[in-house]
XYZ file of N, CA and C in Angstrom:
795
model
N -7.029 -4.925 11.498
C -6.709 -5.513 10.195
C -7.988 -6.030 9.570
N -8.267 -5.634 8.335
C -9.437 -6.182 7.653
C -9.032 -6.710 6.287
N -9.812 -7.660 5.791
C -9.446 -8.358 4.569
C -9.937 -7.626 3.333
N -9.142 -7.716 2.276
C -9.499 -7.205 0.964
C -9.785 -8.384 0.047
N -10.778 -8.247 -0.830
C -11.286 -9.417 -1.545
C -11.124 -9.345 -3.053
N -10.072 -8.744 -3.515
C -9.824 -8.764 -4.941
C -8.812 -7.712 -5.337
N -8.233 -7.839 -6.516
C -7.255 -6.852 -6.979
C -7.800 -5.429 -7.021
N -9.080 -5.260 -7.333
C -9.637 -3.915 -7.379
C -9.620 -3.267 -5.997
N -9.938 -4.041 -4.960
C -9.908 -3.497 -3.604
C -8.485 -3.164 -3.185
N -7.521 -3.984 -3.592
C -6.124 -3.691 -3.293
C -5.702 -2.400 -3.981
N -6.007 -2.271 -5.265
C -5.622 -1.080 -6.018
C -6.267 0.183 -5.447
N -7.486 0.057 -4.918
C -8.157 1.210 -4.321
C -7.562 1.574 -2.965
N -6.798 0.651 -2.371
C -6.266 0.863 -1.027
C -4.833 1.357 -1.017
N -4.080 1.123 -2.106
C -2.661 1.497 -2.115
C -2.192 1.683 -3.549
N -1.299 2.657 -3.750
C -0.786 2.943 -5.085
C 0.383 2.041 -5.471
N 0.940 1.321 -4.531
C 2.149 0.530 -4.759
C 1.945 -0.494 -5.877
N 2.731 -0.392 -6.961
C 2.637 -1.378 -8.033
C 3.154 -2.735 -7.576
N 4.082 -2.753 -6.627
C 4.586 -4.019 -6.105
C 3.453 -4.820 -5.472
N 2.650 -4.176 -4.640
C 1.533 -4.855 -3.975
C 0.424 -5.149 -4.975
N 0.137 -4.217 -5.864
C -0.906 -4.465 -6.863
C -0.526 -5.632 -7.766
N 0.740 -5.735 -8.119
C 1.205 -6.877 -8.903
C 0.946 -8.183 -8.161
N 1.242 -8.215 -6.861
C 1.048 -9.434 -6.067
C -0.420 -9.813 -5.947
N -1.321 -8.851 -6.089
C -2.744 -9.126 -5.875
C -3.331 -10.070 -6.914
N -2.574 -10.441 -7.938
C -3.059 -11.430 -8.898
C -3.384 -12.759 -8.233
N -2.788 -13.025 -7.063
C -3.049 -14.289 -6.371
C -4.455 -14.337 -5.792
N -5.167 -13.229 -5.803
C -6.544 -13.216 -5.321
C -7.524 -13.709 -6.378
N -7.049 -13.919 -7.587
C -7.910 -14.396 -8.661
C -8.010 -15.923 -8.631
N -9.159 -16.471 -9.012
C -9.311 -17.936 -9.022
C -8.416 -18.615 -10.051
N -7.861 -17.835 -10.982
C -7.006 -18.416 -12.017
C -5.557 -18.562 -11.574
N -5.203 -18.091 -10.388
C -3.818 -18.237 -9.928
C -3.475 -19.721 -9.845
N -2.390 -20.152 -10.491
C -2.159 -21.607 -10.628
C -1.807 -22.323 -9.330
N -1.500 -21.586 -8.259
C -1.072 -22.242 -7.020
C -2.055 -22.021 -5.868
N -3.291 -21.714 -6.187
C -4.284 -21.497 -5.147
C -4.422 -20.028 -4.804
N -5.596 -19.682 -4.321
C -5.891 -18.276 -4.078
C -5.213 -17.779 -2.805
N -4.694 -16.538 -2.865
C -4.064 -15.922 -1.715
C -5.046 -15.083 -0.911
N -4.504 -14.271 -0.018
C -5.310 -13.400 0.846
C -4.667 -12.014 0.846
N -5.449 -10.997 1.176
C -4.927 -9.638 1.265
C -5.565 -8.934 2.449
N -4.802 -8.063 3.091
C -5.258 -7.375 4.293
C -4.797 -5.925 4.259
N -5.571 -5.102 4.947
C -5.195 -3.698 5.137
C -5.211 -3.371 6.622
N -4.221 -2.613 7.040
C -4.175 -2.079 8.395
C -3.644 -0.660 8.292
N -4.448 0.305 8.681
C -4.054 1.696 8.494
C -3.855 1.969 7.020
N -2.679 2.466 6.665
C -2.367 2.757 5.268
C -1.459 1.702 4.640
N -1.299 0.572 5.302
C -0.478 -0.518 4.764
C -1.363 -1.623 4.204
N -0.879 -2.290 3.162
C -1.575 -3.428 2.565
C -0.573 -4.566 2.409
N -1.011 -5.762 2.769
C -0.191 -6.961 2.607
C -0.956 -7.977 1.777
N -0.260 -8.612 0.852
C -0.833 -9.697 0.062
C -0.079 -10.974 0.405
N -0.809 -11.968 0.885
C -0.238 -13.280 1.186
C -0.336 -14.096 -0.092
N 0.820 -14.350 -0.702
C 0.862 -14.826 -2.087
C 1.534 -16.183 -2.189
N 0.769 -17.259 -2.372
C 1.393 -18.578 -2.553
C 2.090 -18.690 -3.904
N 3.344 -19.116 -3.853
C 4.128 -19.420 -5.049
C 4.132 -18.276 -6.061
N 4.320 -17.070 -5.570
C 4.442 -15.925 -6.461
C 5.912 -15.742 -6.804
N 6.234 -15.845 -8.098
C 7.636 -15.769 -8.495
C 8.459 -16.805 -7.732
N 7.917 -18.021 -7.689
C 8.537 -19.237 -7.141
C 8.365 -19.448 -5.641
N 8.210 -18.389 -4.850
C 8.188 -18.547 -3.396
C 6.858 -18.110 -2.807
N 6.539 -18.665 -1.617
C 5.414 -18.166 -0.835
C 5.833 -16.853 -0.198
N 5.074 -15.786 -0.462
C 5.513 -14.458 -0.049
C 4.397 -13.695 0.661
N 4.786 -12.774 1.509
C 3.899 -11.737 2.013
C 4.438 -10.423 1.468
N 3.766 -9.879 0.479
C 4.200 -8.650 -0.180
C 3.486 -7.485 0.493
N 4.252 -6.541 1.014
C 3.661 -5.511 1.867
C 4.283 -4.157 1.568
N 3.473 -3.112 1.686
C 3.956 -1.740 1.500
C 3.064 -0.814 2.320
N 3.613 0.359 2.611
C 2.896 1.345 3.389
C 3.822 2.029 4.370
N 3.285 2.835 5.271
C 4.118 3.484 6.284
C 4.752 2.453 7.214
N 5.942 2.776 7.718
C 6.719 1.817 8.509
C 5.928 1.210 9.662
N 5.266 2.026 10.454
C 4.573 1.495 11.639
C 3.426 0.573 11.237
N 2.647 0.989 10.239
C 1.549 0.138 9.779
C 2.073 -1.164 9.181
N 3.156 -1.068 8.406
C 3.747 -2.262 7.809
C 4.208 -3.231 8.888
N 4.842 -2.714 9.937
C 5.349 -3.582 11.006
C 4.212 -4.357 11.665
N 3.138 -3.673 12.007
C 2.010 -4.344 12.670
C 1.318 -5.322 11.726
N 1.113 -4.906 10.485
C 0.405 -5.757 9.537
C 1.228 -6.990 9.185
N 2.516 -6.820 9.013
C 3.370 -7.948 8.665
C 3.389 -8.983 9.790
N 3.464 -8.525 11.024
C 3.426 -9.447 12.155
C 2.112 -10.218 12.173
N 1.005 -9.499 12.005
C -0.303 -10.152 12.056
C -0.476 -11.158 10.917
N -0.055 -10.775 9.706
C -0.203 -11.679 8.568
C 0.717 -12.885 8.711
N 1.926 -12.664 9.188
C 2.865 -13.766 9.352
C 2.374 -14.746 10.419
N 1.844 -14.235 11.517
C 1.329 -15.118 12.562
C 0.123 -15.911 12.079
N -0.675 -15.316 11.210
C -1.878 -15.998 10.728
C -1.539 -17.070 9.697
N -0.532 -16.835 8.877
C -0.288 -17.734 7.746
C 0.992 -18.552 7.862
N 1.790 -18.304 8.853
C 2.888 -19.209 9.117
C 4.240 -18.774 8.599
N 5.296 -19.390 9.119
C 6.662 -18.951 8.831
C 7.179 -19.315 7.449
N 6.429 -20.087 6.679
C 6.909 -20.445 5.340
C 6.770 -19.296 4.350
N 6.009 -18.280 4.716
C 5.822 -17.127 3.836
C 6.919 -16.101 4.088
N 7.620 -15.731 3.011
C 8.739 -14.805 3.122
C 8.278 -13.370 2.866
N 8.526 -12.454 3.788
C 8.188 -11.058 3.524
C 8.966 -10.516 2.332
N 8.285 -9.750 1.502
C 8.888 -9.070 0.362
C 8.476 -7.609 0.433
N 9.453 -6.713 0.558
C 9.150 -5.302 0.751
C 10.342 -4.463 0.324
N 10.116 -3.149 0.228
C 11.207 -2.262 -0.152
C 12.349 -2.384 0.852
N 13.573 -2.279 0.367
C 14.738 -2.454 1.234
C 14.780 -1.407 2.339
N 14.370 -0.169 2.059
C 14.396 0.835 3.123
C 13.400 0.502 4.227
N 12.291 -0.150 3.882
C 11.368 -0.618 4.916
C 11.944 -1.812 5.666
N 12.557 -2.732 4.930
C 13.140 -3.910 5.572
C 14.212 -3.527 6.580
N 14.899 -2.407 6.346
C 15.967 -1.959 7.241
C 15.473 -0.993 8.312
N 14.184 -0.680 8.315
C 13.652 0.284 9.282
C 13.651 -0.303 10.697
N 13.798 0.530 11.725
C 13.880 0.041 13.109
C 12.710 -0.824 13.537
N 11.495 -0.459 13.169
C 10.336 -1.228 13.618
C 10.252 -2.599 12.969
N 11.016 -2.835 11.911
C 11.032 -4.144 11.254
C 12.216 -4.995 11.710
N 12.908 -4.568 12.756
C 14.103 -5.285 13.204
C 13.804 -6.734 13.551
N 12.613 -7.008 14.083
C 12.266 -8.366 14.460
C 12.105 -9.308 13.288
N 12.035 -8.744 12.076
C 11.883 -9.580 10.887
C 13.188 -9.750 10.122
N 14.277 -9.275 10.696
C 15.564 -9.494 10.051
C 16.208 -10.708 10.697
N 16.029 -11.840 10.058
C 16.479 -13.095 10.625
C 17.735 -13.611 9.959
N 17.760 -14.890 9.702
C 18.991 -15.545 9.276
C 19.326 -15.327 7.809
N 18.383 -14.922 7.010
C 18.685 -14.795 5.589
C 17.863 -13.715 4.920
N 18.424 -13.135 3.876
C 17.714 -12.137 3.080
C 18.333 -12.099 1.704
N 17.572 -11.614 0.759
C 18.080 -11.403 -0.600
C 17.628 -10.030 -1.056
N 18.565 -9.225 -1.518
C 18.268 -7.910 -2.051
C 18.378 -7.961 -3.575
N 17.413 -7.366 -4.250
C 17.452 -7.334 -5.707
C 16.698 -6.113 -6.182
N 16.511 -5.997 -7.471
C 15.899 -4.798 -8.021
C 14.488 -5.032 -8.510
N 13.641 -4.058 -8.265
C 12.306 -3.984 -8.854
C 12.328 -2.772 -9.778
N 11.856 -2.943 -11.002
C 11.841 -1.836 -11.947
C 10.432 -1.692 -12.509
N 10.015 -0.447 -12.695
C 8.646 -0.210 -13.152
C 8.590 0.993 -14.084
N 7.554 0.991 -14.889
C 7.342 2.029 -15.890
C 5.840 2.190 -16.080
N 5.375 3.430 -16.034
C 3.936 3.683 -16.173
C 3.652 4.725 -17.239
N 4.519 4.786 -18.236
C 4.365 5.735 -19.334
C 5.055 5.137 -20.558
N 4.767 5.624 -21.745
C 5.500 5.132 -22.914
C 6.996 5.357 -22.730
N 7.786 4.327 -23.006
C 9.221 4.408 -22.788
C 9.966 4.962 -23.992
N 11.276 5.089 -23.839
C 12.130 5.559 -24.919
C 11.984 4.648 -26.136
N 11.708 5.188 -27.313
C 11.557 4.325 -28.501
C 12.837 3.553 -28.797
N 12.689 2.281 -29.117
C 13.818 1.448 -29.534
C 13.399 0.658 -30.765
N 14.377 0.172 -31.498
C 14.108 -0.610 -32.708
C 13.639 -2.002 -32.312
N 12.413 -2.345 -32.685
C 11.840 -3.649 -32.312
C 11.323 -4.418 -33.524
N 11.726 -4.028 -34.748
C 11.042 -4.541 -35.932
C 11.199 -6.042 -36.114
N 12.233 -6.671 -35.551
C 12.393 -8.114 -35.728
C 11.931 -8.901 -34.506
N 11.397 -8.225 -33.530
C 10.821 -8.920 -32.370
C 9.337 -9.162 -32.637
N 8.847 -10.323 -32.230
C 7.432 -10.660 -32.432
C 7.022 -11.707 -31.405
N 5.700 -11.871 -31.271
C 5.189 -12.939 -30.423
C 5.486 -14.294 -31.064
N 5.873 -15.232 -30.260
C 6.199 -16.562 -30.770
C 4.941 -17.390 -30.989
N 5.005 -18.260 -31.963
C 3.914 -19.198 -32.207
C 4.007 -20.356 -31.213
N 2.923 -21.093 -31.114
C 2.902 -22.238 -30.189
C 3.982 -23.255 -30.526
N 4.259 -23.418 -31.816
C 5.250 -24.421 -32.199
C 6.693 -23.946 -31.991
N 6.866 -22.729 -31.483
C 8.202 -22.208 -31.185
C 8.499 -22.170 -29.683
N 7.520 -22.539 -28.866
C 7.679 -22.417 -27.419
C 8.746 -23.375 -26.888
N 8.795 -24.585 -27.412
C 9.823 -25.529 -26.948
C 11.225 -24.992 -27.219
N 11.398 -24.342 -28.354
C 12.704 -23.764 -28.682
C 13.041 -22.631 -27.712
N 12.036 -21.834 -27.374
C 12.255 -20.762 -26.401
C 12.618 -21.320 -25.036
N 11.947 -22.389 -24.641
C 12.227 -23.041 -23.372
C 13.683 -23.516 -23.323
N 14.133 -24.136 -24.398
C 15.498 -24.640 -24.455
C 16.513 -23.504 -24.414
N 16.208 -22.391 -25.077
C 17.120 -21.254 -25.072
C 17.290 -20.686 -23.669
N 16.181 -20.579 -22.926
C 16.272 -20.060 -21.568
C 17.058 -21.006 -20.674
N 16.788 -22.282 -20.770
C 17.506 -23.264 -19.939
C 19.009 -23.234 -20.214
N 19.384 -22.964 -21.447
C 20.791 -22.909 -21.802
C 21.431 -21.583 -21.398
N 20.747 -20.466 -21.686
C 21.364 -19.147 -21.553
C 21.094 -18.468 -20.223
N 20.031 -18.851 -19.549
C 19.670 -18.223 -18.272
C 19.098 -19.287 -17.346
N 19.924 -20.255 -16.916
C 19.407 -21.395 -16.139
C 18.808 -21.017 -14.808
N 19.076 -19.797 -14.322
C 18.498 -19.352 -13.048
C 17.180 -18.608 -13.230
N 16.668 -18.564 -14.437
C 15.414 -17.850 -14.688
C 14.289 -18.412 -13.833
N 13.466 -17.518 -13.313
C 12.377 -17.925 -12.435
C 11.149 -18.368 -13.208
N 11.140 -18.177 -14.491
C 9.957 -18.520 -15.270
C 10.386 -19.125 -16.595
N 9.625 -20.105 -17.045
C 9.890 -20.782 -18.312
C 8.608 -20.840 -19.134
N 8.722 -20.893 -20.442
C 7.520 -21.044 -21.270
C 6.721 -22.299 -20.936
N 7.405 -23.325 -20.442
C 6.717 -24.572 -20.099
C 6.059 -24.536 -18.720
N 6.187 -23.436 -17.988
C 5.601 -23.337 -16.651
C 4.097 -23.184 -16.688
N 3.451 -23.288 -15.513
C 1.984 -23.246 -15.466
C 1.407 -21.842 -15.526
N 2.253 -20.812 -15.417
C 1.742 -19.458 -15.378
C 1.184 -19.036 -16.740
N 0.129 -18.263 -16.711
C -0.423 -17.710 -17.951
C 0.590 -16.705 -18.510
N 1.032 -16.927 -19.727
C 2.071 -16.056 -20.255
C 2.070 -16.056 -21.774
N 2.677 -15.014 -22.315
C 2.990 -14.945 -23.737
C 4.493 -14.752 -23.860
N 5.043 -15.209 -24.979
C 6.485 -15.142 -25.168
C 6.812 -14.492 -26.502
N 7.779 -13.608 -26.456
C 8.247 -12.935 -27.666
C 9.683 -13.360 -27.944
N 10.095 -13.224 -29.186
C 11.447 -13.609 -29.546
C 12.009 -12.761 -30.669
N 13.311 -12.913 -30.871
C 14.036 -12.221 -31.934
C 14.872 -13.247 -32.661
N 14.717 -13.308 -33.975
C 15.430 -14.272 -34.804
C 16.525 -13.576 -35.604
N 17.631 -14.282 -35.797
C 18.680 -13.722 -36.646
C 18.322 -13.924 -38.118
N 19.205 -13.504 -39.008
C 18.895 -13.571 -40.431
C 18.794 -15.001 -40.957
N 19.285 -15.971 -40.187
C 19.164 -17.378 -40.562
C 17.902 -18.021 -40.000
N 17.096 -17.214 -39.316
C 15.865 -17.735 -38.744
C 16.031 -18.407 -37.402
N 17.204 -18.274 -36.777
C 17.448 -18.892 -35.474
C 16.949 -17.986 -34.358
N 16.266 -18.576 -33.400
C 15.787 -17.829 -32.236
C 16.974 -17.560 -31.317
N 17.308 -16.301 -31.078
C 18.502 -15.977 -30.290
C 18.191 -15.146 -29.047
N 16.962 -14.640 -28.889
C 16.611 -13.883 -27.689
C 15.117 -14.012 -27.430
N 14.746 -14.164 -26.169
C 13.331 -14.331 -25.806
C 13.034 -13.567 -24.519
N 11.760 -13.349 -24.288
C 11.261 -12.785 -23.035
C 9.784 -13.071 -22.943
N 9.249 -13.061 -21.725
C 7.846 -13.407 -21.536
C 7.106 -12.436 -20.651
N 5.803 -12.669 -20.541
C 4.919 -11.813 -19.732
C 4.338 -12.575 -18.553
N 4.995 -13.615 -18.101
C 4.482 -14.396 -16.975
C 4.361 -13.528 -15.731
N 3.411 -13.902 -14.882
C 3.159 -13.211 -13.609
C 2.658 -11.793 -13.796
N 2.041 -11.502 -14.921
C 1.369 -10.214 -15.041
C 0.084 -10.247 -14.223
N -0.188 -9.143 -13.520
C -1.408 -9.043 -12.728
C -2.521 -8.420 -13.528
N -3.687 -8.228 -12.906
C -4.830 -7.674 -13.628
C -4.571 -6.285 -14.214
N -3.770 -5.466 -13.525
C -3.508 -4.114 -14.007
C -2.019 -3.786 -13.995
N -1.175 -4.795 -13.819
C 0.276 -4.575 -13.766
C 0.954 -5.635 -14.624
N 1.505 -5.226 -15.755
C 2.222 -6.161 -16.606
C 3.588 -6.483 -16.038
N 4.072 -7.687 -16.313
C 5.349 -8.131 -15.756
C 6.175 -8.784 -16.856
N 7.432 -8.376 -16.947
C 8.372 -8.895 -17.924
C 9.340 -9.839 -17.230
N 9.492 -11.048 -17.745
C 10.405 -11.999 -17.112
C 10.905 -13.027 -18.110
N 11.831 -13.863 -17.632
C 12.350 -14.934 -18.467
C 13.185 -14.473 -19.636
N 13.830 -13.317 -19.512
C 14.631 -12.792 -20.615
C 15.919 -13.604 -20.737
N 16.231 -14.020 -21.940
C 17.450 -14.785 -22.194
C 17.906 -14.543 -23.621
N 19.218 -14.444 -23.789
C 19.814 -14.252 -25.107
C 20.968 -15.226 -25.265
N 21.064 -15.841 -26.429
C 22.166 -16.754 -26.702
C 23.494 -16.033 -26.474
N 24.442 -16.683 -25.813
C 25.698 -15.997 -25.454
C 26.396 -15.317 -26.626
N 26.411 -15.938 -27.797
C 27.124 -15.355 -28.927
C 26.378 -14.189 -29.564
N 25.144 -13.878 -29.084
C 24.397 -12.750 -29.627
C 24.221 -11.626 -28.610
N 24.838 -11.733 -27.461
C 24.717 -10.670 -26.459
C 25.469 -9.427 -26.928
N 24.909 -8.281 -26.584
C 25.534 -7.026 -26.968
C 25.201 -6.553 -28.365
N 24.296 -7.234 -29.046
C 23.948 -6.851 -30.419
C 22.562 -6.209 -30.518
N 21.921 -5.984 -29.399
C 20.626 -5.318 -29.407
C 19.432 -6.236 -29.462
N 19.650 -7.568 -29.462
C 18.522 -8.488 -29.569
C 17.629 -8.410 -28.340
N 18.225 -8.432 -27.137
C 17.406 -8.391 -25.923
C 16.723 -7.040 -25.765
N 17.390 -5.968 -26.200
C 16.747 -4.648 -26.147
C 15.504 -4.627 -27.027
N 15.596 -5.233 -28.202
C 14.449 -5.281 -29.108
C 13.307 -6.089 -28.508
N 13.638 -7.266 -27.943
C 12.595 -8.108 -27.344
C 11.956 -7.408 -26.157
N 12.788 -6.859 -25.260
C 12.246 -6.211 -24.066
C 11.467 -4.947 -24.426
N 11.939 -4.206 -25.436
C 11.187 -3.033 -25.881
C 9.844 -3.405 -26.465
N 9.811 -4.486 -27.223
C 8.556 -4.980 -27.796
C 7.570 -5.378 -26.696
N 8.056 -6.127 -25.707
C 7.179 -6.552 -24.616
C 6.766 -5.356 -23.763
N 7.714 -4.462 -23.484
C 7.385 -3.251 -22.719
C 6.228 -2.488 -23.344
N 6.304 -2.257 -24.644
C 5.256 -1.501 -25.329
C 3.916 -2.223 -25.242
N 3.947 -3.546 -25.361
C 2.718 -4.319 -25.262
C 2.118 -4.230 -23.862
N 2.970 -4.316 -22.830
C 2.469 -4.258 -21.456
C 1.883 -2.890 -21.135
N 2.553 -1.835 -21.561
C 2.038 -0.491 -21.314
C 0.689 -0.307 -22.001
N 0.582 -0.823 -23.225
C -0.673 -0.700 -23.961
C -1.799 -1.484 -23.303
N -1.481 -2.684 -22.827
C -2.518 -3.564 -22.281
C -2.848 -3.280 -20.821
N -1.823 -3.003 -20.006
C -2.022 -2.883 -18.560
C -1.860 -1.460 -18.021
N -1.159 -0.630 -18.759
C -0.856 0.708 -18.248
C 0.421 0.776 -17.431
N 0.947 -0.368 -17.016
C 2.166 -0.431 -16.217
C 2.993 -1.627 -16.682
N 4.306 -1.449 -16.697
C 5.233 -2.547 -16.987
C 6.221 -2.653 -15.839
N 6.444 -3.867 -15.338
C 7.337 -4.075 -14.206
C 8.226 -5.288 -14.469
N 9.272 -5.420 -13.653
C 10.157 -6.580 -13.737
C 11.004 -6.645 -12.485
N 11.656 -7.772 -12.290
C 12.653 -7.934 -11.234
C 13.984 -8.262 -11.876
N 15.073 -7.820 -11.226
C 16.396 -8.006 -11.793
C 17.407 -8.200 -10.677
N 18.398 -9.049 -10.920
C 19.511 -9.221 -10.002
C 20.267 -7.901 -9.907
N 20.471 -7.404 -8.680
C 21.115 -6.103 -8.533
C 22.567 -6.100 -9.001
N 23.155 -7.293 -9.166
C 24.518 -7.385 -9.677
C 24.565 -7.405 -11.208
N 23.431 -7.562 -11.849
C 23.388 -7.678 -13.302
C 23.294 -6.281 -13.920
N 24.428 -5.578 -13.900
C 24.428 -4.193 -14.349
C 24.126 -4.062 -15.840
N 24.513 -5.062 -16.630
C 24.220 -4.993 -18.063
C 22.711 -4.980 -18.303
N 21.989 -5.851 -17.599
C 20.533 -5.885 -17.749
C 19.896 -4.598 -17.221
N 20.389 -4.114 -16.092
C 19.831 -2.882 -15.520
C 20.021 -1.714 -16.478
N 21.174 -1.646 -17.135
C 21.402 -0.572 -18.118
C 20.413 -0.667 -19.271
N 20.131 -1.895 -19.738
C 19.151 -2.069 -20.817
C 17.782 -1.577 -20.365
N 17.357 -1.992 -19.177
C 16.031 -1.616 -18.705
C 15.928 -0.118 -18.448
N 16.993 0.485 -17.963
C 16.965 1.935 -17.759
C 16.883 2.672 -19.086
N 17.591 2.167 -20.108
C 17.475 2.779 -21.436
C 16.043 2.685 -21.958
N 15.351 1.633 -21.548
C 13.953 1.466 -21.960
C 12.993 2.316 -21.133
N 13.515 3.010 -20.121
C 12.694 3.934 -19.343
C 12.284 3.464 -17.975
N 12.684 2.254 -17.575
C 12.283 1.720 -16.277
C 13.035 2.419 -15.145
N 12.318 2.661 -14.048
C 12.916 3.183 -12.822
C 13.265 2.023 -11.898
N 14.362 2.176 -11.152
C 14.911 1.100 -10.315
C 14.693 1.420 -8.840
N 14.309 0.376 -8.082
C 14.229 0.493 -6.626
C 14.578 -0.860 -6.015
N 15.315 -0.857 -4.923
C 15.735 -2.100 -4.294
C 14.618 -2.680 -3.436
N 14.478 -3.996 -3.532
C 13.534 -4.731 -2.688
C 14.293 -5.834 -1.954
N 13.695 -6.284 -0.860
C 14.323 -7.307 -0.030
C 13.335 -8.425 0.251
N 13.788 -9.644 0.089
C 13.038 -10.822 0.523
C 13.711 -11.340 1.789
N 12.927 -11.483 2.860
C 13.447 -11.974 4.134
C 13.178 -13.463 4.226
N 14.196 -14.232 4.480
C 14.094 -15.682 4.447
C 13.760 -16.292 5.789
N 13.925 -15.557 6.850
C 13.657 -16.099 8.180
C 13.223 -14.958 9.077
N 12.509 -15.297 10.124
C 11.997 -14.301 11.049
C 12.628 -14.546 12.402
N 13.296 -13.527 12.932
C 14.007 -13.698 14.190
C 13.069 -13.686 15.383
N 12.181 -12.720 15.438
C 11.253 -12.611 16.562
C 9.893 -12.214 16.022
N 8.886 -12.362 16.845
C 7.542 -11.928 16.468
C 7.030 -10.900 17.451
N 7.955 -10.233 18.155
C 7.543 -9.277 19.180
C 6.754 -8.143 18.554
N 5.587 -7.883 19.098
C 4.785 -6.770 18.623
C 5.354 -5.464 19.158
N 4.981 -4.324 18.546
C 5.412 -3.036 19.078
C 4.981 -2.893 20.532
N 5.764 -2.121 21.285
C 5.455 -1.947 22.702
C 4.110 -1.270 22.879
N 3.466 -1.440 24.063
C 2.179 -0.769 24.295
C 2.264 0.733 24.099
N 3.429 1.331 24.456
C 3.563 2.754 24.301
C 3.510 3.161 22.830
N 4.231 2.358 21.983
C 4.228 2.679 20.560
C 2.854 2.460 19.948
N 2.172 1.398 20.398
C 0.833 1.152 19.894
C -0.115 2.264 20.281
N 0.019 2.769 21.495
C -0.819 3.862 21.946
C -0.524 5.123 21.157
N 0.780 5.393 20.901
C 1.143 6.529 20.081
C 0.504 6.444 18.718
N 0.538 5.237 18.130
C -0.036 5.029 16.807
C -1.537 5.294 16.839
N -2.214 4.839 17.870
C -3.659 5.059 17.974
C -3.965 6.543 18.071
N -3.115 7.280 18.834
C -3.353 8.715 18.946
C -3.126 9.438 17.627
N -2.125 8.949 16.846
C -1.848 9.581 15.558
C -2.896 9.251 14.501
N -3.498 8.017 14.638
C -4.416 7.549 13.604
C -5.806 8.052 13.753
C-alpha cells in the first residue's frame, strides 16, 4: 500500500468518479481537515473526514485489492470511518468481514456528457441576500438534506421563482471535487412539486457542472423514485452504493489467497 498525495494522483490511479469525488478531502481547503489516500494494486481508497456528513473510507477497484486495501486503511485510521463502496463490491465474498451490524444502500448517479436538454430559463444562481430564504426552504421541504446553504462547504446555490417572485425550488453544488461536480440539497416547496421547477433547477446546475468540471454526480435515496426519474430524464446513470456502519471482523485474506494474488499480480 502506498500513499497518494492529491486529487491528480488519485485521478491518474483510477477512473472511478466516486473515488475521484472523495479526493477533494486531500485539498487544504476541505473544511473538516485533510484526508489521506492510498493505492494497493488496482484499488484506491480515500480516507475522508466528514465527507457528506460522515467519516468515510471511499474505495473502488477489483474485489481482492479492495478487500486488502480496505482492511489496511481501516486498521490505520480506526473504526469510526465507514466504508463507502459499490453495493456489488460490498456484497462480494472477500468483503464478508466488513458486513457488520449496519449498512445503508442508496443511489449514486453520474453524467459525463451533455445531458438531455430541458427548459431552465427561470432557474438562476441565487444572490447572497437570497441564501437565507433558500436555507429555510430546504429545512421546511427536505429536512433530511445532507447539505444546507448555511453549511461550511464551498458551494453555489441555484433557485427557481414563481411568477410572484417566490423561491419555490433550490439546489446546490456543495461537495464538488476538483474535477467532479456534485449536485445536492435539492428541495421544492410541497405545493410546487410536479410542475417542473426541480427539473429546471437540476438541469441548470447539471449544465453548469458539466461545463466547469466535465462530470456531474449526485446521491439519492433509492426509495425516492420521483427524484430518480427526474435525474434519469436529465441523463444521469444510476448505480447502487453501500455505506457500512460497523465492521464485524478484521480478518485478512488467508495466506493461500494472498499468495494467489501475488502470483497473479
